[in-house]
Amino acid sequence: MLTSPRGGARLELARFGRPESVPGSPAAMANERGLRSVSFEVNDLRTAVDWAASEGYGLVGGIGEHEGAWRVAYVRGPEGIIVSLAERIG
């Protein structure tokens, strides 16, 4: 996780070794190799997911929790890139 010097935006960089990459797959999973996703921390995940849906981003799977600290959802934009939205809960 990279944080800007003034504590504003943060950028997460992640790398996955599996599953094997299928070049050009528009239905690629969030953990497939290559540029597949970008993540944003949000204050209200439900509101962010609803807004994304109104802009044409479809929910990939459902809303889940990670280690009791984060509520997370993935949405896929019209270009096929997955956007991860995460709300700190713990």
mmCIF file of C-alpha atoms in Angstrom:
data_model
loop_
_atom_site.group_PDB
_atom_site.id
_atom_site.type_symbol
_atom_site.label_atom_id
_atom_site.label_comp_id
_atom_site.label_asym_id
_atom_site.label_seq_id
_atom_site.Cartn_x
_atom_site.Cartn_y
_atom_site.Cartn_z
ATOM 1 C CA MET A 1 0.000 0.000 0.000
ATOM 2 C CA LEU A 2 1.465 3.343 -1.046
ATOM 3 C CA THR A 3 0.314 6.507 0.704
ATOM 4 C CA SER A 4 0.777 10.033 -0.547
ATOM 5 C CA PRO A 5 3.088 12.210 1.598
ATOM 6 C CA ARG A 6 0.156 14.271 2.894
ATOM 7 C CA GLY A 7 -1.892 11.229 3.823
ATOM 8 C CA GLY A 8 -4.518 11.667 1.105
ATOM 9 C CA ALA A 9 -4.838 9.022 -1.588
ATOM 10 C CA ARG A 10 -3.419 5.534 -1.185
ATOM 11 C CA LEU A 11 -2.557 3.098 -3.950
ATOM 12 C CA GLU A 12 -2.382 -0.673 -3.517
ATOM 13 C CA LEU A 13 -0.202 -2.726 -5.863
ATOM 14 C CA ALA A 14 -0.841 -6.486 -5.901
ATOM 15 C CA ARG A 15 0.652 -9.386 -7.823
ATOM 16 C CA PHE A 16 -0.890 -12.826 -8.294
ATOM 17 C CA GLY A 17 0.799 -15.995 -9.558
ATOM 18 C CA ARG A 18 -2.405 -17.976 -10.114
ATOM 19 C CA PRO A 19 -4.611 -18.719 -11.969
ATOM 20 C CA GLU A 20 -2.805 -18.969 -15.267
ATOM 21 C CA SER A 21 -3.304 -15.965 -17.503
ATOM 22 C CA VAL A 22 -5.671 -16.104 -20.485
ATOM 23 C CA PRO A 23 -4.596 -13.126 -22.637
ATOM 24 C CA GLY A 24 -7.404 -10.830 -23.692
ATOM 25 C CA SER A 25 -10.092 -12.419 -21.519
ATOM 26 C CA PRO A 26 -12.784 -9.782 -20.840
ATOM 27 C CA ALA A 27 -14.144 -11.925 -17.990
ATOM 28 C CA ALA A 28 -10.804 -12.198 -16.167
ATOM 29 C CA MET A 29 -10.961 -12.892 -12.442
ATOM 30 C CA ALA A 30 -9.710 -10.235 -10.002
ATOM 31 C CA ASN A 31 -6.551 -12.235 -9.254
ATOM 32 C CA GLU A 32 -5.598 -13.052 -12.868
ATOM 33 C CA ARG A 33 -2.199 -11.885 -14.062
ATOM 34 C CA GLY A 34 -1.925 -8.508 -15.751
ATOM 35 C CA LEU A 35 -3.635 -5.167 -15.167
ATOM 36 C CA ARG A 36 -7.012 -6.289 -13.970
ATOM 37 C CA SER A 37 -7.933 -4.054 -11.075
ATOM 38 C CA VAL A 38 -7.444 -0.854 -9.198
ATOM 39 C CA SER A 39 -8.502 -0.412 -5.559
ATOM 40 C CA PHE A 40 -10.019 2.508 -3.690
ATOM 41 C CA GLU A 41 -10.790 2.933 -0.017
ATOM 42 C CA VAL A 42 -14.287 4.369 0.471
ATOM 43 C CA ASN A 43 -16.188 5.607 3.528
ATOM 44 C CA ASP A 44 -19.503 3.895 2.665
ATOM 45 C CA LEU A 45 -19.180 0.757 0.553
ATOM 46 C CA ARG A 46 -22.906 0.283 -0.113
ATOM 47 C CA THR A 47 -23.250 3.855 -1.398
ATOM 48 C CA ALA A 48 -20.133 3.444 -3.568
ATOM 49 C CA VAL A 49 -21.424 0.154 -5.056
ATOM 50 C CA ASP A 50 -24.822 1.718 -5.780
ATOM 51 C CA TRP A 51 -23.174 4.708 -7.479
ATOM 52 C CA ALA A 52 -20.894 2.423 -9.518
ATOM 53 C CA ALA A 53 -23.935 0.412 -10.675
ATOM 54 C CA SER A 54 -25.633 3.608 -11.827
ATOM 55 C CA GLU A 55 -22.517 4.368 -13.910
ATOM 56 C CA GLY A 56 -22.493 0.969 -15.641
ATOM 57 C CA TYR A 57 -20.131 -0.951 -13.337
ATOM 58 C CA GLY A 58 -21.536 -4.402 -12.557
ATOM 59 C CA LEU A 59 -20.878 -6.098 -9.213
ATOM 60 C CA VAL A 60 -18.519 -9.081 -9.515
ATOM 61 C CA GLY A 61 -19.683 -11.609 -6.931
ATOM 62 C CA GLY A 62 -20.973 -10.036 -3.751
ATOM 63 C CA ILE A 63 -19.861 -7.813 -0.911
ATOM 64 C CA GLY A 64 -17.522 -9.645 1.445
ATOM 65 C CA GLU A 65 -15.353 -9.128 4.499
ATOM 66 C CA HIS A 66 -11.613 -9.603 4.840
ATOM 67 C CA GLU A 67 -10.152 -10.540 8.237
ATOM 68 C CA GLY A 68 -12.833 -8.553 10.092
ATOM 69 C CA ALA A 69 -11.079 -5.329 9.090
ATOM 70 C CA TRP A 70 -12.392 -4.568 5.615
ATOM 71 C CA ARG A 71 -15.670 -4.827 3.737
ATOM 72 C CA VAL A 72 -14.817 -5.319 0.050
ATOM 73 C CA ALA A 73 -16.631 -5.396 -3.283
ATOM 74 C CA TYR A 74 -15.401 -5.721 -6.848
ATOM 75 C CA VAL A 75 -17.132 -4.009 -9.748
ATOM 76 C CA ARG A 76 -16.299 -4.412 -13.441
ATOM 77 C CA GLY A 77 -16.379 -1.332 -15.600
ATOM 78 C CA PRO A 78 -17.425 -1.146 -19.237
ATOM 79 C CA GLU A 79 -13.759 -1.519 -20.313
ATOM 80 C CA GLY A 80 -13.447 -4.797 -18.367
ATOM 81 C CA ILE A 81 -11.126 -3.432 -15.660
ATOM 82 C CA ILE A 82 -12.110 -4.458 -12.161
ATOM 83 C CA VAL A 83 -12.352 -1.778 -9.493
ATOM 84 C CA SER A 84 -12.017 -2.936 -5.895
ATOM 85 C CA LEU A 85 -13.849 -0.839 -3.322
ATOM 86 C CA ALA A 86 -12.900 -1.325 0.327
ATOM 87 C CA GLU A 87 -14.397 0.113 3.510
ATOM 88 C CA ARG A 88 -12.453 -0.151 6.804
ATOM 89 C CA ILE A 89 -14.717 -1.724 9.436
ATOM 90 C CA GLY A 90 -12.547 -2.879 12.308
#
